[in-house]
PDB file of C-alpha atoms in Angstrom:
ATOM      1  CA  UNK A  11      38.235 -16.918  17.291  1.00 61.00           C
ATOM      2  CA  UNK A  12      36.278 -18.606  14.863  1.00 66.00           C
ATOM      3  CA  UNK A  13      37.953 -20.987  12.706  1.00 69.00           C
ATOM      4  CA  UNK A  14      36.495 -21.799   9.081  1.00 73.00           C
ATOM      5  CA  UNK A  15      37.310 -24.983   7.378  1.00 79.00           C
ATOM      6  CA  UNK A  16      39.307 -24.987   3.994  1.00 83.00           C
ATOM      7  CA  UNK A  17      37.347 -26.587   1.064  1.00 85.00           C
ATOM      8  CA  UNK A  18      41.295 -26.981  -0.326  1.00 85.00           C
ATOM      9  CA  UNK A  19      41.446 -29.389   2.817  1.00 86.00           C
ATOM     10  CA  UNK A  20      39.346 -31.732   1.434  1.00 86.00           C
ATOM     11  CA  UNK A  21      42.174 -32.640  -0.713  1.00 86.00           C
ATOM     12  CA  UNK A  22      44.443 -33.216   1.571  1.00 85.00           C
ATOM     13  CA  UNK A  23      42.000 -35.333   3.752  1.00 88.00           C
ATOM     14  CA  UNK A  24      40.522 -37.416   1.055  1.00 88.00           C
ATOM     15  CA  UNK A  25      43.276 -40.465   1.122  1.00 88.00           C
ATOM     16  CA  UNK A  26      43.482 -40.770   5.002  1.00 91.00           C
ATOM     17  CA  UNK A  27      41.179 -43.248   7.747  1.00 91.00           C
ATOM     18  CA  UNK A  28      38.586 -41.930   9.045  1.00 91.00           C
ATOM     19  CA  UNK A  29      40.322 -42.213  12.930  1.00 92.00           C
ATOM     20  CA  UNK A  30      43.035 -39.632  11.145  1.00 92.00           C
ATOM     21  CA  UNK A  31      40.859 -37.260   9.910  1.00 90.00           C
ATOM     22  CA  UNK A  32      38.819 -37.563  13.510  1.00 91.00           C
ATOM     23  CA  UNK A  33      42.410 -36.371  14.738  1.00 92.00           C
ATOM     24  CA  UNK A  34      42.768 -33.900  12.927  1.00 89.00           C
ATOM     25  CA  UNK A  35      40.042 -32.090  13.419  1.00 89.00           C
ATOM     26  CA  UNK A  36      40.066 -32.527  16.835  1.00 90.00           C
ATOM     27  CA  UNK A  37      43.637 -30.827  16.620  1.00 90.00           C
ATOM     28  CA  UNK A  38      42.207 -28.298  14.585  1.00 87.00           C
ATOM     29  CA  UNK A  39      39.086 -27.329  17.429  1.00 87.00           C
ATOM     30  CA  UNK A  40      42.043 -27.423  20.356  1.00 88.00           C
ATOM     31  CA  UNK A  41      44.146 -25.174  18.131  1.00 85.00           C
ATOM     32  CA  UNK A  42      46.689 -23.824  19.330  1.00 83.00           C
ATOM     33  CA  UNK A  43      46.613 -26.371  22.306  1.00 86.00           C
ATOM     34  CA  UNK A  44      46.799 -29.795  20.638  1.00 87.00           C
ATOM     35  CA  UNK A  45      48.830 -31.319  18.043  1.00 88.00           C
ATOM     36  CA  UNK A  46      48.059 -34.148  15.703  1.00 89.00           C
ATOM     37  CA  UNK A  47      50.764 -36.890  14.394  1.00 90.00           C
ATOM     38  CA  UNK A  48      49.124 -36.594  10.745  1.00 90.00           C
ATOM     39  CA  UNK A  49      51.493 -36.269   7.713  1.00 88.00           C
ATOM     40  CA  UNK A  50      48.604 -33.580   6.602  1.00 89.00           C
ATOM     41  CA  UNK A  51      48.534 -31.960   9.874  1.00 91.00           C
ATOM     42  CA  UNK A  52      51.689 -29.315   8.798  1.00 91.00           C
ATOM     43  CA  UNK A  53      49.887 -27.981   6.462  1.00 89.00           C
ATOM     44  CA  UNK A  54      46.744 -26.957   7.957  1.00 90.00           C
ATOM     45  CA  UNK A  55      48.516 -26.002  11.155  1.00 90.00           C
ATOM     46  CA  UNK A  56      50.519 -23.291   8.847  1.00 89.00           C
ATOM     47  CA  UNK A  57      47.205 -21.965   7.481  1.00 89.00           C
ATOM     48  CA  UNK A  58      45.912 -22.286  11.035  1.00 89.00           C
ATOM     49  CA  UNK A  59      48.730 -19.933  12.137  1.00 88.00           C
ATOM     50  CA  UNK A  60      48.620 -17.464   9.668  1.00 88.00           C
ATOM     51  CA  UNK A  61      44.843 -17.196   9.988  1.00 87.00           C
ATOM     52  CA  UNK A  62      45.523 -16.488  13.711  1.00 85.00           C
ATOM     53  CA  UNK A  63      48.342 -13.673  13.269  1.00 88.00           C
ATOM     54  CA  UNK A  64      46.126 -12.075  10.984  1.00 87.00           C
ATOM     55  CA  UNK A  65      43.214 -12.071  13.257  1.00 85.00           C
ATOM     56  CA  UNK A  66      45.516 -10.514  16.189  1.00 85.00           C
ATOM     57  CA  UNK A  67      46.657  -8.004  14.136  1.00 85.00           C
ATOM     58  CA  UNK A  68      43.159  -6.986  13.375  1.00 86.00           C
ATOM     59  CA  UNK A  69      42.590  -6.983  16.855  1.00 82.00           C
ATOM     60  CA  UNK A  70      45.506  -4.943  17.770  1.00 83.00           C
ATOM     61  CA  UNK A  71      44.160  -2.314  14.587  1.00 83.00           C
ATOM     62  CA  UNK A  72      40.689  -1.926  15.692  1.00 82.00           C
ATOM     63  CA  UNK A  73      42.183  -1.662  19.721  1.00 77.00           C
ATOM     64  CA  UNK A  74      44.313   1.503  18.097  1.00 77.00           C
ATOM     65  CA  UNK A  75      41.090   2.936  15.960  1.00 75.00           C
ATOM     66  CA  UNK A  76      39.078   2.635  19.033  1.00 72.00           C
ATOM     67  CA  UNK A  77      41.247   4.596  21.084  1.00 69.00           C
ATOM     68  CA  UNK A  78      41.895   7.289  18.715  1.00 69.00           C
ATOM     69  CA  UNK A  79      38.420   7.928  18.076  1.00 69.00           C
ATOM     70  CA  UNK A  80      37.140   7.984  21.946  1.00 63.00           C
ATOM     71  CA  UNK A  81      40.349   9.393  23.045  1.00 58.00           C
ATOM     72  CA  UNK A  82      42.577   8.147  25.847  1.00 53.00           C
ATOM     73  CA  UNK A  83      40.169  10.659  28.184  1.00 52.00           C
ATOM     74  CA  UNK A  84      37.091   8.749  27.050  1.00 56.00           C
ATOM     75  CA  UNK A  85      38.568   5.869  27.259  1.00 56.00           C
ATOM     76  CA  UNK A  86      39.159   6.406  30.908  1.00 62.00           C
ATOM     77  CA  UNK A  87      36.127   7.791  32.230  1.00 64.00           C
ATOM     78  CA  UNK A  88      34.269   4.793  30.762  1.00 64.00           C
ATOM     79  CA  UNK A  89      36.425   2.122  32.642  1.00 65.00           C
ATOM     80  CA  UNK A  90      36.172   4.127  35.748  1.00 67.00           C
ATOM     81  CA  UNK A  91      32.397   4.566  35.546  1.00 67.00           C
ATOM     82  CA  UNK A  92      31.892   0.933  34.622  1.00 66.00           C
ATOM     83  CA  UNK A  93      34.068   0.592  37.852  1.00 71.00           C
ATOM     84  CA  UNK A  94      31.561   2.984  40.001  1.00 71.00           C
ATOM     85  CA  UNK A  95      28.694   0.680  38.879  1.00 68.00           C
ATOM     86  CA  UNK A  96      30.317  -2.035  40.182  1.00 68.00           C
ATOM     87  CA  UNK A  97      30.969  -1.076  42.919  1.00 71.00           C
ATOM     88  CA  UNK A  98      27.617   0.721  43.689  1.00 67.00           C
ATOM     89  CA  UNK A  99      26.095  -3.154  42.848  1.00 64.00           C
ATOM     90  CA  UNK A 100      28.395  -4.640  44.954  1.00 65.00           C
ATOM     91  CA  UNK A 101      27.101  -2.200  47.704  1.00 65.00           C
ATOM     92  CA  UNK A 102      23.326  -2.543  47.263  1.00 58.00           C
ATOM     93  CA  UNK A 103      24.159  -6.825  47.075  1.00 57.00           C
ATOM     94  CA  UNK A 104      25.941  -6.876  50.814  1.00 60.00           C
ATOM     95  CA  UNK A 105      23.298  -4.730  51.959  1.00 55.00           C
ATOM     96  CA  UNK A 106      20.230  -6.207  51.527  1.00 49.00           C
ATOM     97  CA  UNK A 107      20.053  -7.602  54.792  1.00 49.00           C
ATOM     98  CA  UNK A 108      20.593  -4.460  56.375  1.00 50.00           C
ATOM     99  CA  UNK A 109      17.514  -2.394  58.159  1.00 48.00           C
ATOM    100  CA  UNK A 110      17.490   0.241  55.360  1.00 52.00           C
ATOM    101  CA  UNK A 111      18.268  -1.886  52.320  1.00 53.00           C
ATOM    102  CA  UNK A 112      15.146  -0.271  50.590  1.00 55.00           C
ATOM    103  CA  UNK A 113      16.360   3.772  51.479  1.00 57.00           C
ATOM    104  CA  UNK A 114      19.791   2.299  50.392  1.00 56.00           C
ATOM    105  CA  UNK A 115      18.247   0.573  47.238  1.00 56.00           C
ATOM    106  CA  UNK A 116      16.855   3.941  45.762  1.00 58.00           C
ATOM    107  CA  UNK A 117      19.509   5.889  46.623  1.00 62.00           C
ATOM    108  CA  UNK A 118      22.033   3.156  45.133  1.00 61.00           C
ATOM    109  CA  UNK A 119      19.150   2.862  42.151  1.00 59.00           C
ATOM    110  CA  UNK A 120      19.566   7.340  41.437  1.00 63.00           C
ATOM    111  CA  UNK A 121      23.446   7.236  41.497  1.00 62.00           C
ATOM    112  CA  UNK A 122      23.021   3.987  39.222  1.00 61.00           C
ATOM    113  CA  UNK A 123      21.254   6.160  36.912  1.00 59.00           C
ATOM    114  CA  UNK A 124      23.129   9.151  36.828  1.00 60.00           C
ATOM    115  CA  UNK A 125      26.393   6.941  36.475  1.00 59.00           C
ATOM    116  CA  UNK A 126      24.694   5.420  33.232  1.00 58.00           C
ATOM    117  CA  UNK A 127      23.882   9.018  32.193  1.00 57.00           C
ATOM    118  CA  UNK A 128      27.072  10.103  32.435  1.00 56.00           C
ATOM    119  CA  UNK A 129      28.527   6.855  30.756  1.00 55.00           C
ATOM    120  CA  UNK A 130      26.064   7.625  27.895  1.00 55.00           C
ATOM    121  CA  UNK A 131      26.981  11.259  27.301  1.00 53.00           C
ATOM    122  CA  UNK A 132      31.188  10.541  27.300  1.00 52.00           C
ATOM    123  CA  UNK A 133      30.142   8.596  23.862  1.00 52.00           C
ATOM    124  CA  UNK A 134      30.672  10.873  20.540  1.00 51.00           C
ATOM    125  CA  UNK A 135      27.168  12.649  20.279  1.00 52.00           C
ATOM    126  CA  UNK A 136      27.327  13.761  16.705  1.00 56.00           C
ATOM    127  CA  UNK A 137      27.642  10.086  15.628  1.00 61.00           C
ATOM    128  CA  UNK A 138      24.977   8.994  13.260  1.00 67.00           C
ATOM    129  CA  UNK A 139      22.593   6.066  15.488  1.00 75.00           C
ATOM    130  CA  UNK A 140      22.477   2.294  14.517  1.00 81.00           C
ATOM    131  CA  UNK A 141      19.861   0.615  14.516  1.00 81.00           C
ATOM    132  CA  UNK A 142      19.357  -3.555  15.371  1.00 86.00           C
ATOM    133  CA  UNK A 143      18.077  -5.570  12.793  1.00 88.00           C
ATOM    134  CA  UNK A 144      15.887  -8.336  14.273  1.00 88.00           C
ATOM    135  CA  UNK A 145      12.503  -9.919  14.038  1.00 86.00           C
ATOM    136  CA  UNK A 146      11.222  -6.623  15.912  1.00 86.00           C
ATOM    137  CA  UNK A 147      12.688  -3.587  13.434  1.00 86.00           C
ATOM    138  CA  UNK A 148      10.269  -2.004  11.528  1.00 85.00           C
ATOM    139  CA  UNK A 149      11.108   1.415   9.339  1.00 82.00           C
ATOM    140  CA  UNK A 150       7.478   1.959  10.482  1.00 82.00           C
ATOM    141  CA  UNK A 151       8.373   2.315  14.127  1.00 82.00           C
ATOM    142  CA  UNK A 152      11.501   4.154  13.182  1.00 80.00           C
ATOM    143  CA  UNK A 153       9.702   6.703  11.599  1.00 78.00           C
ATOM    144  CA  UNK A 154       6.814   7.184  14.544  1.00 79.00           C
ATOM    145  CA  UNK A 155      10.055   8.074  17.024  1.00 77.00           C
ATOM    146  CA  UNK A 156      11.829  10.249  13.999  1.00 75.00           C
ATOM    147  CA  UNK A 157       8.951  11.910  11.733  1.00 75.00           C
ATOM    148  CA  UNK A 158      12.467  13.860   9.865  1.00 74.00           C
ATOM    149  CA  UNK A 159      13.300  10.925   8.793  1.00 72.00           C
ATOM    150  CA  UNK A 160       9.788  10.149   6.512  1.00 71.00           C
ATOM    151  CA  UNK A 161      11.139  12.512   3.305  1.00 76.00           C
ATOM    152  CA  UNK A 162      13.743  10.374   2.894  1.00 74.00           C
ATOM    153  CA  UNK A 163      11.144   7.669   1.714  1.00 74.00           C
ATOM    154  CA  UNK A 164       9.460   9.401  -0.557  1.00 76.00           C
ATOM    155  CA  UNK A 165      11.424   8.049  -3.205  1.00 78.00           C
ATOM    156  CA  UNK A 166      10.645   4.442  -2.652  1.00 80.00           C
ATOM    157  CA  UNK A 167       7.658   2.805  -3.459  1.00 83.00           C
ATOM    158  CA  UNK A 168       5.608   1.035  -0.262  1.00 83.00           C
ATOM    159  CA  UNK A 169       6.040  -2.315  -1.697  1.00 86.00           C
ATOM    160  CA  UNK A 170      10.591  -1.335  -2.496  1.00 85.00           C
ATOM    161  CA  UNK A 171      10.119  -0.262   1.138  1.00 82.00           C
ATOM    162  CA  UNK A 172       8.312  -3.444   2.475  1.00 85.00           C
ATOM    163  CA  UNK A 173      10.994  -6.059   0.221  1.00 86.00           C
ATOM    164  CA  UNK A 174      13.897  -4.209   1.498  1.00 85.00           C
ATOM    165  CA  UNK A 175      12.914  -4.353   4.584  1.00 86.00           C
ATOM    166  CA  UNK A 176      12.052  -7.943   4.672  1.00 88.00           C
ATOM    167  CA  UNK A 177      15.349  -8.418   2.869  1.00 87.00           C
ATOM    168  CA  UNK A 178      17.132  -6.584   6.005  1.00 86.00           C
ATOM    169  CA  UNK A 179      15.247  -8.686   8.360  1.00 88.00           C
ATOM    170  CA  UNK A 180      16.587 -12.330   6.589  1.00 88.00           C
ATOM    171  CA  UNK A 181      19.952 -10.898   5.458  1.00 88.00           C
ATOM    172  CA  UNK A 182      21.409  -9.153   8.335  1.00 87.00           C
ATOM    173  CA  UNK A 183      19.574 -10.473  11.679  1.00 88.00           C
ATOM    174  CA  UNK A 184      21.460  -9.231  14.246  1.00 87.00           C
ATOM    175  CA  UNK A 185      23.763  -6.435  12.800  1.00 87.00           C
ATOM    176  CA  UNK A 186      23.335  -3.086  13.829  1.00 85.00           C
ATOM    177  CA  UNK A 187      23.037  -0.633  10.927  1.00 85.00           C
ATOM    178  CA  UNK A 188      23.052   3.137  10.360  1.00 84.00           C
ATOM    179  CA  UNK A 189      20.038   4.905   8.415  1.00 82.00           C
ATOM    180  CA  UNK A 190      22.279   5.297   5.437  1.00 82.00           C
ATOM    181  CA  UNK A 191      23.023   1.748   5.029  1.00 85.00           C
ATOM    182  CA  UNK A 192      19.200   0.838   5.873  1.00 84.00           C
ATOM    183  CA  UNK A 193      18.494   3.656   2.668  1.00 83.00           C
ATOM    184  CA  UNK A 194      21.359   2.351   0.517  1.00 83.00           C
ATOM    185  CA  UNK A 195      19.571  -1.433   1.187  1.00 81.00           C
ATOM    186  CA  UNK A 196      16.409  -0.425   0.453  1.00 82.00           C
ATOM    187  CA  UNK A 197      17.728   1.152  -2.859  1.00 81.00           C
ATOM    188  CA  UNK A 198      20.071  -1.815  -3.379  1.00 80.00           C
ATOM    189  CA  UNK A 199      17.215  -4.763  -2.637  1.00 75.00           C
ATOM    190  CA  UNK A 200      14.155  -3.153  -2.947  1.00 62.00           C
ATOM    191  CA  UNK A 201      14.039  -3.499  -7.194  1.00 61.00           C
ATOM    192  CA  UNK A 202      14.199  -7.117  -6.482  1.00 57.00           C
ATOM    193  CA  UNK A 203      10.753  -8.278  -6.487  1.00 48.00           C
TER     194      UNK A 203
END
């Protein structure tokens, strides 16, 4: 979990040594494993704790939403065809010194395949695809795969277009997003030039 620093701490650290404030936030980096001897230490640690019950309980609500939308079923045939890859890589490693490690290799290398294929099609197929934003996405190349999707620029400009997009690139580098949110950015960022 990733723990975020206070600026309200700053308070409570401002009249303390240096060697003090070195222990706590090494306590605070080993949380829940270490404890500091700091009069100020209480007080973060109870922050500390309720930051971390809320984060399992997120955890615990988005476990839930997960497995009401794919469905117990789902849920199952993914783990056990995840488990038949294994397996079918464990195979093709403890046979490669065999005679017919390269017949074994393509036939391991087909079932791979169709196991990935079938893993692919248990996923919801009417849900709308995301798309990764990173120093590669282009609407461009987007467009060139899905020609549909070109009337639904036609009411930007190229050069809303081109600042959204560059917006999208600096913004939100390494989120995946749907084609609505990519629109609703465009429309959002785009008059910003």
């Amino acid at each position: 979990m990733k723990r975020l620093a206070n600026p309200k701490w700053a308070l409570l650290l401002e009249n303390i040594s240096r060697e003090e404030r070195g222990d706590i936030f090494m306590a605070i980096l080993k949380y829940p494993d270490m404890e500091c001897s700091s009069a100020v230490w209480p007080f973060i640690k109870a922050e500390l704790d309720e930051d971390d019950i809320k984060y399992k309980a997120k955890c615990e609500r988005l476990a839930t939403n997960r497995l009401a939308r794919w469905g117990e079923q789902n849920s199952s045939d993914i783990k056990q065809t995840l488990s038949d890859i294994k397996q079918k890589s464990d195979a093709i490693a403890n046979s490669k010194y065999s005679t017919n490690t390269i017949k074994q290799s393509k036939e391991m290398h087909t079932h791979t395949n169709d196991l990935l294929q079938k893993l692919a099609t248990s996923f919801n197929p009417s849900r709308e695809p995301k798309y990764h934003i990173d120093n590669e996405f282009s609407l461009a190349k987007i467009i060139k795969r899905a020609p549909n999707l070109f009337p639904i620029f036609d009411e930007f400009t190229p050069k809303q277009i081109e600042h959204g997009e560059a917006s999208l690139k600096r913004k939100c580098m390494g989120q995946d997003k749907t084609m609505a949110q990519i629109i609703g950015w465009i429309r959002n960022e785009g008059n910003f030039t």
